[in-house]
Coordinates of C-alpha atoms and ligand atoms in Angstrom, one line a residue:
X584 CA 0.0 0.0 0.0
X585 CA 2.5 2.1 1.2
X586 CA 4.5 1.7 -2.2
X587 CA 0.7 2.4 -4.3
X588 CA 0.8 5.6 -1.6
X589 CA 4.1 6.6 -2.3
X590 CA 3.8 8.7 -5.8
X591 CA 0.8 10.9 -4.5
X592 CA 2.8 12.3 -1.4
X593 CA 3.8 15.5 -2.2
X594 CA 7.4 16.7 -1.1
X595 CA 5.5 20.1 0.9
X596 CA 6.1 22.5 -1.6
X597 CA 3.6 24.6 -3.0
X598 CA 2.9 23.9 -6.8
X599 CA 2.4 26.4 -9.3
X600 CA -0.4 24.6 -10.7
X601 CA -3.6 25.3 -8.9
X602 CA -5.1 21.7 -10.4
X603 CA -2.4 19.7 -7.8
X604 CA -3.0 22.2 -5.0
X605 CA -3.9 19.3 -3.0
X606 CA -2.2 17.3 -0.3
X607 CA -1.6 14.1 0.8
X608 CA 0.6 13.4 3.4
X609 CA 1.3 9.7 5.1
X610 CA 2.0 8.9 8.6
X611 CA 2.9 6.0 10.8
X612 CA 2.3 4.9 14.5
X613 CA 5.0 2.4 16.4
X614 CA 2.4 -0.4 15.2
X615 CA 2.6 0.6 12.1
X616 CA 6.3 0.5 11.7
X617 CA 6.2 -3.0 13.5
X618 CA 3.6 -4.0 11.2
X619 CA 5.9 -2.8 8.0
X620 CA 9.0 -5.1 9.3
X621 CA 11.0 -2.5 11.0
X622 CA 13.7 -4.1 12.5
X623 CA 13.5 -4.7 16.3
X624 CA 16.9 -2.5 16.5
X625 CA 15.4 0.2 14.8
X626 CA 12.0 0.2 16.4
X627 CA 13.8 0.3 20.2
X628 CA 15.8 3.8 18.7
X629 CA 12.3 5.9 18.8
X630 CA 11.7 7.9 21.7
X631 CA 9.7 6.4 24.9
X632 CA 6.6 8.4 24.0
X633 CA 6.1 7.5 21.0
X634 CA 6.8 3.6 21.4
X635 CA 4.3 3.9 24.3
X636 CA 1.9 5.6 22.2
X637 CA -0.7 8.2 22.6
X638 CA -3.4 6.7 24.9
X639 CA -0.4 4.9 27.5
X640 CA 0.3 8.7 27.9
X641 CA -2.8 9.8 29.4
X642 CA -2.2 11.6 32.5
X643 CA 1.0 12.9 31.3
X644 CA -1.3 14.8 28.6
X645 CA -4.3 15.6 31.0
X646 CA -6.7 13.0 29.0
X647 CA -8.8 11.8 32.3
X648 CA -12.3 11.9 33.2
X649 CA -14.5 11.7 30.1
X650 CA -11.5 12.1 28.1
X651 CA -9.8 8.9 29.2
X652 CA -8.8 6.7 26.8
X653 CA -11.3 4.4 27.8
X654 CA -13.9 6.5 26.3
X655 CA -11.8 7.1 23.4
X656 CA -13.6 6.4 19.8
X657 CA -12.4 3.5 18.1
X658 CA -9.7 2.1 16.8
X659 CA -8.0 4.9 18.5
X660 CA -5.5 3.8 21.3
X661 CA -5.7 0.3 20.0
X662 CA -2.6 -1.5 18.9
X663 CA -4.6 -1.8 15.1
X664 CA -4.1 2.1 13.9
X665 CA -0.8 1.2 11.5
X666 CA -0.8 4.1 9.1
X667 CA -2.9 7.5 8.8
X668 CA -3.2 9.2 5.6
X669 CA -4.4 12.9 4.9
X670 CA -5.8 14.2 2.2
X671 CA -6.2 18.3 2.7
X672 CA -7.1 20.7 -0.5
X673 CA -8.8 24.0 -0.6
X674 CA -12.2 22.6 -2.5
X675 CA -14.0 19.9 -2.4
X676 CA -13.3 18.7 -6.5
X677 CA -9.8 18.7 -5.5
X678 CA -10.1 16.9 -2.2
X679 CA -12.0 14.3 -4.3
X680 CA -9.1 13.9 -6.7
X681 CA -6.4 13.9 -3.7
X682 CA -8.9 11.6 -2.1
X683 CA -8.9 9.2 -5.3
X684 CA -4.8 8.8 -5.2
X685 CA -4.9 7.7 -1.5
X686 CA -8.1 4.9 -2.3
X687 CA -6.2 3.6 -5.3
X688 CA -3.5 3.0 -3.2
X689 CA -5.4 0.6 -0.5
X690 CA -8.2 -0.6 -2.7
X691 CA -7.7 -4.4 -3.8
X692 CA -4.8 -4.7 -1.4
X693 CA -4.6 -7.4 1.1
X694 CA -4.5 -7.0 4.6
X695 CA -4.9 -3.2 4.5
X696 CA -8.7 -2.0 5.9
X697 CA -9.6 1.4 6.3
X698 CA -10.6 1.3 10.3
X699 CA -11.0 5.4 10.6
X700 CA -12.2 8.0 8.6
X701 CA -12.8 11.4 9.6
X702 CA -14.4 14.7 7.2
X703 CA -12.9 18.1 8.2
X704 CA -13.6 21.2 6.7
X705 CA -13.5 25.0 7.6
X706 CA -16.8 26.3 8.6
X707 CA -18.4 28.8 5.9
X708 CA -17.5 31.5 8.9
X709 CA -13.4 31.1 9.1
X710 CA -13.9 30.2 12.1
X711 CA -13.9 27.1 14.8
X712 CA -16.7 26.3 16.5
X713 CA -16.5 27.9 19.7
X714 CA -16.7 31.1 17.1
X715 CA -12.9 32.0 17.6
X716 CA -10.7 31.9 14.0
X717 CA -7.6 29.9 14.3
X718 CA -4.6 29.0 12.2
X719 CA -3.2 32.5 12.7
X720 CA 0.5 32.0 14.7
X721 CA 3.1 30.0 13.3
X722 CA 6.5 29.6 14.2
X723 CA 9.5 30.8 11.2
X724 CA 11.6 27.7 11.0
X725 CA 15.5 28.5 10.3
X726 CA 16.6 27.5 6.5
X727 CA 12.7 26.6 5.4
X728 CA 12.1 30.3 3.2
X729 CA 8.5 30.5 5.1
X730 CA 8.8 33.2 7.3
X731 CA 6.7 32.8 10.9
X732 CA 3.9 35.0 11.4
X733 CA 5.4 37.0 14.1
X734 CA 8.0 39.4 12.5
X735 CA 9.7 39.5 16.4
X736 CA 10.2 36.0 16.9
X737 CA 13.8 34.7 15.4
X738 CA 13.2 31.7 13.3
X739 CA 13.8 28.5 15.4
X740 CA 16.0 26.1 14.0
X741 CA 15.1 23.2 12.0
X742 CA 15.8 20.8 14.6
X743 CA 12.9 21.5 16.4
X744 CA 11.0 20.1 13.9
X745 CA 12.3 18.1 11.5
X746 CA 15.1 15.2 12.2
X747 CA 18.8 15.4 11.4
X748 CA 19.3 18.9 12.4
X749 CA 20.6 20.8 15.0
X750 CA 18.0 22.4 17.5
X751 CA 17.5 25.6 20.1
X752 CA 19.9 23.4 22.3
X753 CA 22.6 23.1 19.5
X754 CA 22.4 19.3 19.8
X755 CA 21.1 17.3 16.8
X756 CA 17.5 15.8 18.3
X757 CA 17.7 12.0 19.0
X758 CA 16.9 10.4 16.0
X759 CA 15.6 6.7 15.4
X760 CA 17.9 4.8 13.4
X761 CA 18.8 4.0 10.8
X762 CA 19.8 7.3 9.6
X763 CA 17.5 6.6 6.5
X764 CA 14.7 6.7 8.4
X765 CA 15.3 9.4 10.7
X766 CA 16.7 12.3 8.2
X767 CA 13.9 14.5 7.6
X768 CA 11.4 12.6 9.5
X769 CA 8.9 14.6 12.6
X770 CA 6.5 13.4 14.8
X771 CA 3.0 14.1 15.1
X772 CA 0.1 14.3 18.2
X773 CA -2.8 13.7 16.4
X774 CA -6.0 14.8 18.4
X775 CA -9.6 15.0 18.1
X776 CA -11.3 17.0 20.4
X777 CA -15.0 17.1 20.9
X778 CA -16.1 20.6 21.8
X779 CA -18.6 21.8 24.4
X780 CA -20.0 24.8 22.2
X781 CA -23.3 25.3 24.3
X782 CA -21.7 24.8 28.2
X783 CA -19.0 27.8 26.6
X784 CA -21.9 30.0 25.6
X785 CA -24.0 28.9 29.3
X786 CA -20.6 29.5 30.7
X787 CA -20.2 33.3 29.5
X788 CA -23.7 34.1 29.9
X789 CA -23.9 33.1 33.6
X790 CA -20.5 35.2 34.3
X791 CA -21.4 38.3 32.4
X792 CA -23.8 40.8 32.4
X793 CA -24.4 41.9 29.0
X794 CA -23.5 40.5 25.8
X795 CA -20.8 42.4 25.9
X796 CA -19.1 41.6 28.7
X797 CA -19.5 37.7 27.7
X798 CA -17.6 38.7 24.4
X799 CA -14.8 40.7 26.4
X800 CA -14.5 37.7 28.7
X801 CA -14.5 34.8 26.0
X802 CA -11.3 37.1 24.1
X803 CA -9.7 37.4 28.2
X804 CA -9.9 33.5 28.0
X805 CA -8.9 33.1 24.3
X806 CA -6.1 36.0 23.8
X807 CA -8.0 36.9 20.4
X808 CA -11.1 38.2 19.9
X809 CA -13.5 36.2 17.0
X810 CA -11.7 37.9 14.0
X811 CA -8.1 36.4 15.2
X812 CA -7.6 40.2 16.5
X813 CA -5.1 40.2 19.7
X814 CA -6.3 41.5 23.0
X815 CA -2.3 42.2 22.9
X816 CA -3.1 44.8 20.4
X817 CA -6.6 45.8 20.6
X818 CA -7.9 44.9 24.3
X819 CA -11.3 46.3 24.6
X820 CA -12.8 46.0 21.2
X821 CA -12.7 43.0 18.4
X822 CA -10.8 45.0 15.2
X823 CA -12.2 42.9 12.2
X824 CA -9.2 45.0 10.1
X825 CA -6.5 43.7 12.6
X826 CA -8.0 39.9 12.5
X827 CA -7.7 40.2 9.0
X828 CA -4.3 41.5 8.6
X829 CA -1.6 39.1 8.4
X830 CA 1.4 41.7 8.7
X831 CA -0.1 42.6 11.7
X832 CA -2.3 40.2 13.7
X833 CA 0.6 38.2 15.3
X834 CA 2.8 40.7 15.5
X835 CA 3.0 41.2 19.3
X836 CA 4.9 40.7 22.1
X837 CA 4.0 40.3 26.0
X838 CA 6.6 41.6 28.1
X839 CA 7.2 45.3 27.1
X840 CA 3.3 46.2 26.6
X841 CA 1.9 43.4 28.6
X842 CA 3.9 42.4 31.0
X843 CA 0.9 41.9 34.1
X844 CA -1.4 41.0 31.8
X845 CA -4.4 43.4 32.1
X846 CA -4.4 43.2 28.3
X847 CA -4.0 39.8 27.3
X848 CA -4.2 37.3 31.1
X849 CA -1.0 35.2 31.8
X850 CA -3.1 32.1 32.0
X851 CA -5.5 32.7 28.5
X852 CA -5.0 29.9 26.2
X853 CA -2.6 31.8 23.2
X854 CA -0.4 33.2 25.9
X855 CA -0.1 29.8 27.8
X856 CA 0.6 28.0 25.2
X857 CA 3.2 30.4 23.3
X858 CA 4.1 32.4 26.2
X859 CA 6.9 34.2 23.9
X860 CA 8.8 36.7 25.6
X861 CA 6.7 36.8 29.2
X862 CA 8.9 36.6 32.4
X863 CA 8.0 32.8 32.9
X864 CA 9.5 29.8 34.5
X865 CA 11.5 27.6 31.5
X866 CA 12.2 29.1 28.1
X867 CA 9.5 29.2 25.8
X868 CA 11.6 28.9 22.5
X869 CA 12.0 25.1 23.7
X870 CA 8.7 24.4 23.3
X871 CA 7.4 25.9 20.4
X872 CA 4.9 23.7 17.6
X873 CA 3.9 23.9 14.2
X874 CA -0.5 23.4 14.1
X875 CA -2.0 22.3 11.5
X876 CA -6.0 21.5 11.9
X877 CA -10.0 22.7 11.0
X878 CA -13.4 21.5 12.8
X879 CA -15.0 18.4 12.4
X880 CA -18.9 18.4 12.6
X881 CA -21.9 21.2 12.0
X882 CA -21.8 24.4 13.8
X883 CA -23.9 25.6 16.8
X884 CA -26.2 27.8 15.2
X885 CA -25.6 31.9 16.4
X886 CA -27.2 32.6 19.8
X887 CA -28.1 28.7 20.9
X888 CA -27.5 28.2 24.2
X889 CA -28.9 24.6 24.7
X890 CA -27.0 21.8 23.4
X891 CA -28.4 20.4 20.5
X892 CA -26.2 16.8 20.6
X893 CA -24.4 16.9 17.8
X894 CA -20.9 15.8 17.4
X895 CA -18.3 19.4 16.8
X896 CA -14.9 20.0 17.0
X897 CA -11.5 19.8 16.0
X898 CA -9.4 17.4 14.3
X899 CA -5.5 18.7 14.1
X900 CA -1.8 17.8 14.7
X901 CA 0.7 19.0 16.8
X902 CA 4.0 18.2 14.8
X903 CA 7.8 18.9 16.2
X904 CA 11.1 16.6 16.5
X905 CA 10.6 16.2 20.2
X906 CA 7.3 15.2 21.3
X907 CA 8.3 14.8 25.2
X908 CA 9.7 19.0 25.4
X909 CA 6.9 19.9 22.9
X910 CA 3.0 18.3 22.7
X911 CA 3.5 16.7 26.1
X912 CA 5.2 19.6 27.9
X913 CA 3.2 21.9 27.2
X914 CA -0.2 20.4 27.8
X915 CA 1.2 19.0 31.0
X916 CA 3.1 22.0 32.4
X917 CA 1.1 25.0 30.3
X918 CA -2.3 23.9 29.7
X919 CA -2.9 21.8 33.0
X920 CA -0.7 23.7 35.2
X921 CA -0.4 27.3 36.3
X922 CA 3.4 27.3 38.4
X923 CA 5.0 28.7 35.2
X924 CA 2.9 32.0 35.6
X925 CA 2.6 32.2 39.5
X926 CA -0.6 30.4 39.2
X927 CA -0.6 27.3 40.7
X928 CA -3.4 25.1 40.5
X929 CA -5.2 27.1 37.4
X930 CA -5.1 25.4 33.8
X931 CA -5.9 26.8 30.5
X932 CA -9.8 28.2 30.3
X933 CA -10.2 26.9 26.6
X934 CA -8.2 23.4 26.4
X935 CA -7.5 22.8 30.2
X936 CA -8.7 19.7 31.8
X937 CA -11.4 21.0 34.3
X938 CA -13.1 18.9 36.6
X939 CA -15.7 21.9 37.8
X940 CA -13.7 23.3 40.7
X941 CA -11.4 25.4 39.0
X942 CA -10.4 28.8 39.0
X943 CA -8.9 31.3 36.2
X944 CA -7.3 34.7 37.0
X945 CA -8.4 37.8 34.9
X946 CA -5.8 40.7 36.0
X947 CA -8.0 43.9 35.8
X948 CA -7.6 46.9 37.6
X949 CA -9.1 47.9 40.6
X950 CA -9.2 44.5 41.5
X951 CA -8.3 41.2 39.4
X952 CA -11.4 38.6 38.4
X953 CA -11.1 35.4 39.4
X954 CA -13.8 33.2 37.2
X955 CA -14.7 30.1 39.4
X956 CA -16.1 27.0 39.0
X957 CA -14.2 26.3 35.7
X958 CA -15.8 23.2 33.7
X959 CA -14.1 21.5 30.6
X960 CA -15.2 22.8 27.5
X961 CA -13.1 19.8 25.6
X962 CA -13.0 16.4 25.2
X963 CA -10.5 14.0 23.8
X964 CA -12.7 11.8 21.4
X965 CA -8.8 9.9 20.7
X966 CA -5.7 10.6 19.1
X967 CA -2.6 8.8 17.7
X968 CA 1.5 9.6 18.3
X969 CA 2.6 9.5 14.4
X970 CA 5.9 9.5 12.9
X971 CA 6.1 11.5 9.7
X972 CA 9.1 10.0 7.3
X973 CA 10.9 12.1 5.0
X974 CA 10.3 10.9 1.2
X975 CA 13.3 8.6 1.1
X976 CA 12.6 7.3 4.5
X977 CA 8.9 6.4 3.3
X978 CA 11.0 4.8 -0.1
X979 CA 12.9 2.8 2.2
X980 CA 9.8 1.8 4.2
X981 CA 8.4 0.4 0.9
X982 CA 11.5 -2.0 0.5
X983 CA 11.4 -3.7 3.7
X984 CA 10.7 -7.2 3.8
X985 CA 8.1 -8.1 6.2
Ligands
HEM1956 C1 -8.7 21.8 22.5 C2 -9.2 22.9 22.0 C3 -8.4 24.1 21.5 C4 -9.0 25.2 20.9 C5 -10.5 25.4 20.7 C6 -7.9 26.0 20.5 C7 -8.1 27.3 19.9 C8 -7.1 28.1 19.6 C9 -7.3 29.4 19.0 C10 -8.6 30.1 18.7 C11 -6.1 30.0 18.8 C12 -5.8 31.4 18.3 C13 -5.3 31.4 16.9 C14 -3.8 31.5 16.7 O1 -3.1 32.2 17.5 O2 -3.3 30.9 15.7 C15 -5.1 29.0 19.3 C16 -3.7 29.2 19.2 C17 -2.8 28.3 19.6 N1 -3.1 27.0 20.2 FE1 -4.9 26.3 20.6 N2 -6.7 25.5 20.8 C18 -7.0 24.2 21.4 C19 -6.1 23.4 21.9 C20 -4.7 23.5 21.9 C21 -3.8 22.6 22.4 C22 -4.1 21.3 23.1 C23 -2.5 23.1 22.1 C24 -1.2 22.6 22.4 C25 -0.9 21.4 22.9 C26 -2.7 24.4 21.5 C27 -1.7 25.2 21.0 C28 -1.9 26.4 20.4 C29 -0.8 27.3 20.0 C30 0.7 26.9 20.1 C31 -1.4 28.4 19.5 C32 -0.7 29.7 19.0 C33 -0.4 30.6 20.2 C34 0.5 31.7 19.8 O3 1.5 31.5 19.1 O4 0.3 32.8 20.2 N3 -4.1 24.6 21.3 N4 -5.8 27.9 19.7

């Protein structure tokens, strides 16, 4: 299959041909790899986390209570995921077409079954379900010619996300062997997360006391306001203009305009999760990630505050050479955790794992809000550690004997 696969994976560069703008992209779990004939010597070189795979690392990445892996969809977290393909395009004709090279590959061919399948697409708004647009701050990687949205950050270097390379530490990242295999390779978190779109809106309502208010208090626990606009750069109003504007809607720092947080809180999700130059404990470069992900399911309709029982969320991966310092550090020590911003105890207001006790801090001025009673407005529905060859490792893959 994987050989059939092999011609429609694209090497990641744009084409100039609108008709291929299309992508498929292949990855494989530790079963996977097993199940291909990777050699027991090879297989014992990956990294602890991603041998163990995603669902053995549940309370390292907060995925308790309804998120368990217990309650986890299937196959997820089952020894049977081997391989996950993607197909992403812009429109549906050319998903179908990007769609047609990845069946051709597994149709007619033994032993392969398709056990998941999962539609994502971008709501007709922009925006994910909880009414927030996303997909807006991405880190500049060193060497790659894409430059990161935020024209202060330096470019990390390639080694934080891709294999072979030397990283923010100056060491070259471990790397599974044999070199073949790990040149060029990352690894990726897949997720997907259920979201709680009418216990947010209940949530806001009950806390505020206009509509207003519930907005202002949504952006406090976001960092952006709907349009993507930063509460960094804008703090008491949503700036559609400033959403829109890619030379200027991540361009922001925290600790010379920032620094307490009456703008944009310490502990709302963008700023926990790429804290950038805030006086924090640990250094944030070391834990950067590269997003990539849409919704999954129909929208809540405008104003509905009763939950309707639909399935909505997000399906997306969290992809970098280091899973352990990257994915799992930061939703164990900056999502579920508040001692790296003085706030021990809180967790993040959007993805944190709440269990209805909760508090979040809102610095304000006379006196700071403290929201209580925090419930989780996410749930892990599963999600799969991946490795993600380079082209030639995926050619060698296709020549093992098995
Ligand atoms: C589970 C539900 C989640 C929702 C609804 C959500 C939503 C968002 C939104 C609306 C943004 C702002 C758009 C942007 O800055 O690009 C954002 C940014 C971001 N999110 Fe999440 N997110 C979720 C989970 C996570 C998790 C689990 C992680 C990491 C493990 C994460 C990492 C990030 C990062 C790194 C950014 C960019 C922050 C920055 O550079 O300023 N998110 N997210």
């Amino acid at each position: 299959m994987l050989r059939r696969l092999l011609p429609a994976v694209g090497g990641g560069l744009s084409s100039a041909d609108p008709d291929q703008d299309a992508w498929v992209a292949v990855a494989v779990t530790y079963q996977g790899l097993r199940a291909l004939g990777v050699p027991e010597e090879s297989l014992d070189s990956f990294p602890l986390a991603f041998r163990q795979g995603m669902a053995a690392r549940a309370e390292v990445l907060g995925d308790v209570g309804e998120s368990d892996p217990a309650h986890w969809e299937q196959p997820f977290g089952t020894p049977d995921v081997h391989i996950v393909a993607s197909a992403l395009s812009p429109d549906a004709a050319r998903l179908e077409k990007a769609l047609e090279r990845v069946r051709a590959a597994y149709h007619d061919t033994a032993g392969v079954e398709v056990i998941w399948q999962q539609d994502i697409h971008q709501l007709p708004t922009g925006r994910t379900t909880f009414g927030f647009r996303d997909g807006i701050s991405h880190p500049g990687i060193e060497g790659s010619g894409i430059l990161g949205t935020n024209p202060q950050e330096a470019p990390l270097k390639a080694g934080e996300f891709i294999l072979g390379y030397p990283d923010e530490t100056g060491n070259l990242p471990p790397m599974p062997r044999p070199d073949v295999l790990g040149r060029n390779g990352t690894y990726l978190a897949l997720r997907k997360v259920h979201t709680k779109v009418a216990a947010w809106r209940q949530y806001l309502t009950k806390n505020s006391s206009s509509p207003e208010e519930g907005a202002l208090l949504a952006a406090k626990m976001v960092g952006r306001w709907p349009s993507g606009a930063p509460l960094t750069l804008s703090p008491d109003h949503d700036d559609a203009a400033l959403g829109a504007d890619p030379r200027r809607n991540n361009d922001f720092l925290y600790r010379k305009d920032d620094d307490r947080g009456f703008k944009c809180p310490a502990g709302a999700h963008i700023r926990r999760v790429n804290p950038r130059d805030a006086d924090i404990i640990g250094v944030a470069r070391l834990h950067r990630i590269i997003r990539r992900g849409t919704t999954y399911g129909p929208p809540l309709p405008e104003g509905v505050l009763e939950d309707d029982g639909a399935d909505r969320g997000l399906v997306g991966v969290f992809i970098g050479a280091h899973l352990d310092r990257q994915f799992e550090f930061i939703k164990s020590e900056w999502v579920n955790d508040g001692n790296f911003i003085g706030y021990s105890g809180e967790k993040d207001p959007v993805a944190g794992h709440h269990d209805g006790t909760g508090s979040v801090t809102i610095p304000q001025r006379p006196v700071r809000r403290r929201l209580q009673n925090m419930p989780s407005f996410v749930v892990t529905r599963g999600g799969e550690y991946c490795f993600l060859p380079g082209l030639r490792a995926l050619r060698w893959l296709c020549e093992l004997d098995y």
